[in-house]
Short mmCIF file of C-alpha atoms and ligand atoms in Angstrom, two decimals:
data_model
loop_
_atom_site.label_atom_id
_atom_site.label_comp_id
_atom_site.label_asym_id
_atom_site.label_seq_id
_atom_site.Cartn_x
_atom_site.Cartn_y
_atom_site.Cartn_z
CA UNK A 144 0.00 0.00 0.00
CA UNK A 145 1.29 3.46 -0.77
CA UNK A 146 1.39 5.97 2.01
CA UNK A 147 2.55 9.52 2.39
CA UNK A 148 5.28 8.88 4.92
CA UNK A 149 6.64 12.36 5.40
CA UNK A 150 5.00 15.27 3.58
CA UNK A 151 7.02 18.30 2.49
CA UNK A 152 6.53 21.03 5.12
CA UNK A 153 4.17 23.76 3.92
CA UNK A 154 6.46 26.45 5.29
CA UNK A 155 10.04 25.83 4.26
CA UNK A 156 12.67 26.72 6.87
CA UNK A 157 15.87 27.18 4.87
CA UNK A 158 17.94 27.77 8.01
CA UNK A 159 16.98 24.33 9.31
CA UNK A 160 17.88 22.60 6.01
CA UNK A 161 21.50 21.37 6.12
CA UNK A 162 21.54 20.97 2.32
CA UNK A 163 19.60 23.92 0.85
CA UNK A 164 19.09 23.57 -2.93
CA UNK A 165 17.58 26.30 -5.10
CA UNK A 166 16.66 24.04 -8.02
CA UNK A 167 18.01 21.92 -10.87
CA UNK A 168 20.90 23.77 -12.52
CA UNK A 169 21.55 21.58 -15.54
CA UNK A 170 21.45 17.98 -16.71
CA UNK A 171 24.48 16.69 -18.62
CA UNK A 172 24.01 13.83 -21.05
CA UNK A 173 27.02 11.93 -22.37
CA UNK A 174 26.21 11.01 -25.96
CA UNK A 175 28.11 9.85 -28.99
CA UNK A 176 27.21 12.81 -31.22
CA UNK A 177 26.45 15.94 -29.19
CA UNK A 178 26.13 18.09 -32.30
CA UNK A 179 23.34 15.93 -33.71
CA UNK A 180 21.76 15.43 -30.29
CA UNK A 181 21.53 19.22 -29.90
CA UNK A 182 19.73 19.35 -33.25
CA UNK A 183 17.26 16.74 -31.99
CA UNK A 184 16.52 18.60 -28.75
CA UNK A 185 16.01 21.83 -30.71
CA UNK A 186 14.00 20.41 -33.61
CA UNK A 187 11.90 17.84 -31.81
CA UNK A 188 11.64 19.17 -28.27
CA UNK A 189 11.78 22.93 -28.67
CA UNK A 190 15.05 23.67 -26.89
CA UNK A 191 17.03 26.79 -27.83
CA UNK A 192 20.75 27.11 -28.52
CA UNK A 193 22.47 28.57 -25.47
CA UNK A 194 26.20 27.84 -25.16
CA UNK A 195 29.06 25.87 -26.63
CA UNK A 196 32.48 24.62 -25.51
CA UNK A 197 34.91 22.64 -27.64
CA UNK A 198 37.96 23.01 -29.88
CA UNK A 199 37.15 26.67 -30.58
CA UNK A 200 37.12 27.48 -26.85
CA UNK A 201 40.33 25.61 -26.10
CA UNK A 202 39.05 22.12 -25.18
CA UNK A 203 40.94 19.27 -26.85
CA UNK A 204 39.19 16.14 -25.56
CA UNK A 205 35.47 16.91 -25.62
CA UNK A 206 32.74 19.13 -26.99
CA UNK A 207 29.56 20.31 -25.26
CA UNK A 208 26.42 21.97 -26.61
CA UNK A 209 24.06 23.57 -24.12
CA UNK A 210 20.38 23.91 -25.03
CA UNK A 211 17.72 25.56 -22.89
CA UNK A 212 13.97 25.90 -22.60
CA UNK A 213 12.64 28.16 -19.83
CA UNK A 214 14.36 26.83 -16.65
CA UNK A 215 15.60 23.55 -18.22
CA UNK A 216 19.22 23.37 -19.37
CA UNK A 217 20.66 20.28 -21.06
CA UNK A 218 24.39 19.91 -21.64
CA UNK A 219 25.18 17.45 -24.43
CA UNK A 220 28.76 16.19 -24.32
CA UNK A 221 30.78 13.96 -26.67
CA UNK A 222 34.46 12.99 -26.68
CA UNK A 223 36.79 14.31 -29.41
CA UNK A 224 39.21 11.40 -29.24
CA UNK A 225 39.47 7.79 -28.11
CA UNK A 226 40.44 6.68 -24.63
CA UNK A 227 38.44 9.25 -22.68
CA UNK A 228 36.27 8.51 -19.67
CA UNK A 229 33.34 10.04 -21.56
CA UNK A 230 33.89 7.59 -24.43
CA UNK A 231 34.15 4.67 -22.03
CA UNK A 232 30.94 5.82 -20.32
CA UNK A 233 29.11 5.91 -23.66
CA UNK A 234 30.53 2.51 -24.67
CA UNK A 235 29.26 0.93 -21.47
CA UNK A 236 25.95 2.74 -20.94
CA UNK A 237 24.98 4.18 -24.31
CA UNK A 238 23.71 7.76 -24.29
CA UNK A 239 22.62 8.69 -20.79
CA UNK A 240 22.56 11.19 -17.97
CA UNK A 241 25.97 11.64 -16.34
CA UNK A 242 25.29 14.73 -14.23
CA UNK A 243 22.30 16.17 -12.44
CA UNK A 244 23.57 19.56 -11.34
CA UNK A 245 21.98 21.22 -8.33
CA UNK A 246 21.98 24.98 -7.91
CA UNK A 247 23.23 25.94 -4.43
CA UNK A 248 24.38 29.14 -2.71
CA UNK A 249 27.66 27.58 -1.53
CA UNK A 250 29.15 24.66 -3.48
CA UNK A 251 32.09 24.28 -1.07
CA UNK A 252 29.80 24.00 1.96
CA UNK A 253 27.49 21.58 0.09
CA UNK A 254 30.42 19.37 -0.88
CA UNK A 255 32.03 19.39 2.57
CA UNK A 256 28.69 18.65 4.24
CA UNK A 257 27.93 15.77 1.87
CA UNK A 258 31.42 14.34 2.32
CA UNK A 259 31.19 14.53 6.12
CA UNK A 260 27.89 12.70 5.88
CA UNK A 261 29.32 9.83 3.84
CA UNK A 262 29.27 10.84 0.16
CA UNK A 263 31.77 9.58 -2.42
CA UNK A 264 33.69 12.41 -4.09
CA UNK A 265 33.50 13.03 -7.83
CA UNK A 266 35.10 16.49 -7.89
CA UNK A 267 36.48 18.69 -5.12
CA UNK A 268 35.31 22.33 -5.23
CA UNK A 269 36.77 24.10 -8.27
CA UNK A 270 36.53 27.84 -8.95
CA UNK A 271 36.18 28.74 -12.63
CA UNK A 272 36.43 32.30 -13.88
CA UNK A 273 36.02 34.39 -16.99
CA UNK A 274 35.21 38.03 -17.78
CA UNK A 275 31.62 37.50 -16.51
CA UNK A 276 32.66 36.47 -13.00
CA UNK A 277 33.28 33.19 -11.24
CA UNK A 278 31.49 29.99 -10.34
CA UNK A 279 32.31 27.23 -7.89
CA UNK A 280 31.41 23.64 -8.74
CA UNK A 281 31.88 20.40 -6.80
CA UNK A 282 30.49 16.91 -7.26
CA UNK A 283 29.55 13.67 -5.52
CA UNK A 284 28.45 10.30 -6.84
CA UNK A 285 24.94 8.95 -6.55
CA UNK A 286 23.66 5.59 -7.96
CA UNK A 287 25.73 3.88 -10.66
CA UNK A 288 28.13 6.30 -12.34
CA UNK A 289 25.68 9.17 -12.02
CA UNK A 290 26.88 12.38 -10.40
CA UNK A 291 25.37 15.31 -8.53
CA UNK A 292 27.30 18.49 -9.16
CA UNK A 293 26.77 21.45 -6.83
CA UNK A 294 26.82 24.73 -8.78
CA UNK A 295 27.35 28.08 -7.08
CA UNK A 296 26.76 30.95 -9.49
CA UNK A 297 25.95 33.99 -7.32
CA UNK A 298 29.09 35.79 -8.60
CA UNK A 299 28.51 34.93 -12.25
CA UNK A 300 26.43 36.63 -14.94
CA UNK A 301 27.68 34.91 -18.09
CA UNK A 302 25.59 32.85 -20.48
CA UNK A 303 26.17 29.47 -18.76
CA UNK A 304 29.50 28.66 -17.08
CA UNK A 305 33.06 29.94 -17.50
CA UNK A 306 34.66 28.21 -20.48
CA UNK A 307 31.47 28.30 -22.51
CA UNK A 308 30.72 30.90 -25.15
CA UNK A 309 27.30 31.92 -26.41
CA UNK A 310 26.00 29.63 -29.15
CA UNK A 311 24.28 31.68 -31.83
CA UNK A 312 22.70 30.05 -34.84
CA UNK A 313 20.25 30.93 -37.59
CA UNK A 314 18.22 27.76 -36.82
CA UNK A 315 15.91 28.43 -33.88
CA UNK A 316 12.74 26.29 -33.87
CA UNK A 317 9.93 27.53 -31.63
CA UNK A 318 9.84 26.34 -27.99
CA UNK A 319 7.00 23.92 -27.21
CA UNK A 320 6.19 25.06 -23.68
CA UNK A 321 8.50 22.97 -21.49
CA UNK A 322 9.19 24.92 -18.29
CA UNK A 323 11.17 23.10 -15.61
CA UNK A 324 12.31 19.68 -14.42
CA UNK A 325 9.46 18.30 -12.29
CA UNK A 326 11.26 15.13 -11.16
CA UNK A 327 13.95 12.75 -12.27
CA UNK A 328 13.78 9.01 -11.72
CA UNK A 329 16.64 6.61 -11.05
CA UNK A 330 16.61 2.85 -11.58
CA UNK A 331 18.69 0.93 -9.06
CA UNK A 332 19.54 -2.75 -8.72
CA UNK A 333 17.48 -5.37 -6.89
CA UNK A 334 17.73 -4.82 -3.14
CA UNK A 335 19.34 -1.37 -3.47
CA UNK A 336 16.38 1.00 -3.22
CA UNK A 337 16.56 1.43 0.54
CA UNK A 338 20.33 1.95 0.38
CA UNK A 339 19.78 4.95 -1.94
CA UNK A 340 16.79 6.19 0.06
CA UNK A 341 19.11 6.23 3.06
CA UNK A 342 21.80 8.02 1.02
CA UNK A 343 19.39 10.82 0.08
CA UNK A 344 18.18 11.08 3.68
CA UNK A 345 21.56 10.98 5.41
CA UNK A 346 23.85 12.69 2.90
CA UNK A 347 21.48 15.09 1.14
CA UNK A 348 18.84 15.82 3.81
CA UNK A 349 15.98 14.61 1.59
CA UNK A 350 12.77 13.03 2.91
CA UNK A 351 10.86 10.02 1.59
CA UNK A 352 7.49 11.55 0.66
CA UNK A 353 5.85 8.59 -1.08
CA UNK A 354 6.37 4.84 -1.27
CA UNK A 355 4.98 2.32 -3.73
CA UNK A 356 5.40 -1.39 -3.30
CA UNK A 357 4.92 -4.22 -5.77
CA UNK A 358 1.17 -4.35 -5.02
CA UNK A 359 0.84 -0.75 -6.26
CA UNK A 360 3.03 -1.20 -9.32
CA UNK A 361 2.38 -4.56 -10.86
CA UNK A 362 0.70 -6.19 -13.82
CA UNK A 363 0.01 -9.83 -14.52
CA UNK A 364 3.68 -10.24 -15.47
CA UNK A 365 5.99 -7.68 -13.90
CA UNK A 366 6.38 -5.51 -10.82
CA UNK A 367 8.55 -2.79 -9.39
CA UNK A 368 8.92 -0.80 -6.20
CA UNK A 369 9.46 2.92 -5.92
CA UNK A 370 10.18 5.55 -3.26
CA UNK A 371 10.01 9.27 -3.94
CA UNK A 372 12.70 11.42 -2.31
CA UNK A 373 12.29 15.19 -2.00
CA UNK A 374 14.61 17.91 -0.79
CA UNK A 375 13.48 20.33 1.92
CA UNK A 376 11.80 22.95 -0.26
CA UNK A 377 10.29 20.35 -2.62
CA UNK A 378 12.02 21.71 -5.73
CA UNK A 379 14.04 18.52 -6.23
CA UNK A 380 12.20 15.20 -6.45
CA UNK A 381 14.01 11.96 -7.16
CA UNK A 382 11.86 8.83 -7.27
CA UNK A 383 13.98 5.66 -7.03
CA UNK A 384 12.83 2.42 -8.65
CA UNK A 385 13.91 -1.11 -7.86
CA UNK A 386 12.79 -4.24 -9.72
CA UNK A 387 10.47 -6.66 -7.89
CA UNK A 388 9.77 -10.34 -8.36
CA UNK A 389 7.45 -10.99 -11.28
CA UNK A 390 6.67 -13.71 -13.79
CA UNK A 391 8.63 -11.85 -16.46
CA UNK A 392 11.41 -9.32 -16.72
CA UNK A 393 10.28 -5.83 -15.69
CA UNK A 394 11.10 -2.54 -17.38
CA UNK A 395 13.60 -1.81 -14.58
CA UNK A 396 15.39 -5.12 -15.24
CA UNK A 397 15.45 -4.29 -18.94
CA UNK A 398 16.91 -0.86 -18.18
CA UNK A 399 19.59 -2.27 -15.84
CA UNK A 400 20.58 -4.86 -18.45
CA UNK A 401 20.86 -2.39 -21.34
CA UNK A 402 22.33 0.52 -19.37
CA UNK A 403 24.73 -2.01 -17.82
CA UNK A 404 24.15 -0.54 -14.41
CA UNK A 405 22.09 1.88 -12.38
CA UNK A 406 21.19 5.24 -13.86
CA UNK A 407 18.58 7.85 -14.72
CA UNK A 408 15.44 6.28 -16.16
CA UNK A 409 13.35 9.33 -17.00
CA UNK A 410 13.31 13.09 -16.81
CA UNK A 411 9.86 14.56 -16.20
CA UNK A 412 9.47 18.04 -17.65
CA UNK A 413 6.55 20.31 -16.82
CA UNK A 414 4.30 22.28 -19.15
CA UNK A 415 1.34 24.60 -18.56
CA UNK A 416 -0.53 23.21 -21.56
CA UNK A 417 0.05 19.51 -22.04
CA UNK A 418 -2.37 19.24 -25.00
CA UNK A 419 -0.54 21.92 -26.96
CA UNK A 420 2.93 20.66 -25.98
CA UNK A 421 2.20 17.02 -26.84
CA UNK A 422 0.53 17.98 -30.12
CA UNK A 423 3.70 19.87 -31.12
CA UNK A 424 5.96 17.02 -29.96
CA UNK A 425 4.00 14.49 -32.00
CA UNK A 426 4.08 16.78 -35.06
CA UNK A 427 7.86 16.97 -34.64
CA UNK A 428 8.25 13.20 -34.56
CA UNK A 429 8.44 12.29 -30.86
CA UNK A 430 6.88 8.86 -30.21
CA UNK A 431 4.89 8.16 -27.07
CA UNK A 432 3.71 5.08 -25.21
CA UNK A 433 0.02 4.49 -25.92
CA UNK A 434 -2.57 2.92 -23.67
CA UNK A 435 -5.68 1.19 -25.10
CA UNK A 436 -8.43 3.67 -26.05
CA UNK A 437 -10.72 1.92 -23.54
CA UNK A 438 -8.72 3.86 -20.90
CA UNK A 439 -10.74 6.93 -21.88
CA UNK A 440 -14.16 5.20 -21.62
CA UNK A 441 -13.93 5.23 -17.81
CA UNK A 442 -11.68 8.26 -17.39
CA UNK A 443 -14.26 10.72 -16.12
CA UNK A 444 -15.69 8.08 -13.78
CA UNK A 445 -12.21 7.59 -12.32
CA UNK A 446 -10.92 11.18 -12.05
CA UNK A 447 -14.10 13.27 -12.10
CA UNK A 448 -14.59 16.50 -14.05
CA UNK A 449 -11.50 17.94 -15.69
CA UNK A 450 -10.97 21.12 -17.75
CA UNK A 451 -9.54 19.33 -20.78
CA UNK A 452 -11.45 17.90 -23.69
CA UNK A 453 -11.33 14.10 -23.31
CA UNK A 454 -11.35 13.52 -27.07
CA UNK A 455 -8.12 15.54 -27.39
CA UNK A 456 -6.52 13.55 -24.57
CA UNK A 457 -7.62 10.32 -26.24
CA UNK A 458 -6.31 11.42 -29.65
CA UNK A 459 -2.91 12.30 -28.17
CA UNK A 460 -2.73 9.49 -25.57
CA UNK A 461 -2.44 11.78 -22.54
CA UNK A 462 -3.11 10.14 -19.15
CA UNK A 463 -4.88 11.70 -16.15
CA UNK A 464 -4.74 10.96 -12.43
CA UNK A 465 -6.19 12.60 -9.35
CA UNK A 466 -5.04 12.84 -5.73
CA UNK A 467 -6.34 14.73 -2.67
CA UNK A 468 -4.96 18.04 -3.91
CA UNK A 469 -6.01 18.07 -7.54
CA UNK A 470 -5.20 16.25 -10.76
CA UNK A 471 -2.32 15.83 -13.18
CA UNK A 472 -1.91 15.04 -16.85
CA UNK A 473 1.07 13.01 -18.06
CA UNK A 474 2.49 11.12 -21.00
CA UNK A 475 5.71 9.17 -21.55
CA UNK A 476 7.92 9.09 -24.62
CA UNK A 477 9.46 5.91 -25.94
CA UNK A 478 13.21 5.66 -25.22
CA UNK A 479 15.06 8.47 -27.01
CA UNK A 480 18.24 6.51 -27.78
CA UNK A 481 18.94 3.11 -29.39
CA UNK A 482 19.03 1.23 -26.07
CA UNK A 483 15.69 0.86 -24.22
CA UNK A 484 16.91 3.06 -21.39
CA UNK A 485 16.17 6.77 -20.89
CA UNK A 486 12.92 8.49 -21.81
CA UNK A 487 11.01 11.69 -21.03
CA UNK A 488 7.74 12.31 -19.24
CA UNK A 489 5.68 15.40 -20.07
CA UNK A 490 3.59 16.45 -17.06
CA UNK A 491 1.08 19.17 -16.28
CA UNK A 492 0.07 19.56 -12.65
CA UNK A 493 -3.32 21.00 -11.77
CA UNK A 494 -2.95 20.86 -8.01
CA UNK A 495 -1.85 17.24 -7.77
CA UNK A 496 1.53 16.69 -6.13
CA UNK A 497 1.67 12.93 -6.72
CA UNK A 498 3.08 10.89 -9.62
CA UNK A 499 0.18 9.22 -11.41
CA UNK A 500 -0.35 6.06 -9.38
CA UNK A 501 -3.72 5.48 -11.06
CA UNK A 502 -1.94 5.18 -14.40
CA UNK A 503 0.78 2.77 -13.35
CA UNK A 504 -0.98 -0.40 -14.43
CA UNK A 505 -2.10 0.82 -17.87
CA UNK A 506 1.32 2.32 -18.40
CA UNK A 507 3.30 -0.74 -17.44
CA UNK A 508 1.14 -2.90 -19.65
CA UNK A 509 1.96 -0.50 -22.50
CA UNK A 510 5.68 -0.84 -21.67
CA UNK A 511 5.33 -4.64 -21.62
CA UNK A 512 3.87 -4.54 -25.13
CA UNK A 513 6.98 -2.60 -26.22
CA UNK A 514 9.25 -5.05 -24.36
CA UNK A 515 7.48 -7.92 -26.12
CA UNK A 516 8.35 -6.33 -29.49
CA UNK A 517 11.97 -5.95 -28.37
CA UNK A 518 12.12 -9.54 -27.13
CA UNK A 519 13.11 -8.37 -23.64
CA UNK A 520 10.02 -9.23 -21.58
FE1 FE2 B 206 7.68 10.23 -13.58
#
């Protein structure tokens, strides 16, 4: 049974939070062709060119393109030669999230605090400077090879980070209404969920706000367990999934096999108009998981009156769920790289603060149909 174990306080006391975080700073994806990936995020998902670092800025081993949409910044990084750690990462995991960067007021304090509380170091605090000021960044490991960087930018007013220059281009497709990172989900190995829940509690000061066991998230064939971790002010939410015993191989097992380890499963991005955003995404070639159209026959019975036109939701495949505080609309893309690993969720919250529990079964059955086609169920 799922229970709210520890709700986010309504009044946030920053002074009492030993790890204050202002929000998601950027997400860095290691990929084999950052230049083409940037084109995909612009063309298909409405991101805008922001910054660039590579040979022209003095780097010799890697190249990064930064694309942005409202508060979301993606850094797409590829190696420029063989034998790099980035190249090894891509060889092992395929394209995937390497860094979730967290915006803090003091990256040295954040690092020292995390280290004292048992974190594993990725990068000691480093000050970087250019004519626009200075930043401090530091980093610790989380699950798998995934990293949390702490970014302090109060003394910086450049376009992104020192070392990057503005990326100007004549190709600027319209944004599609994506606004901020709502949550980001990690898949961890069997038996490891509580270890990482404890890590986020002890090292990062997060609280476990929701728990789902295999009775909540199961179909006839597969099951998984999930716990949602939130930081003090609720701006950072990291659900953590673990596979559970089932008759067949679950989507989390499939992910762990193809990613060859633990890592980020999906990035949920928020919009204020899911119908418009999803219509644009579909017109630009993004493919989504679809549930049977019978889902919509009982939708109003299940979630009550909603503002949206149900025929539009049905046409686009958008899912709806309700909790005590309101409702939410959500939809999931198919994996966005060759391996069946990372995907995106598009979410619009209308009061609801939960994660779409009422859609889990229909959704996982849709994923199983995809797994069946891939021969990985
Ligand atoms: Fe999600």
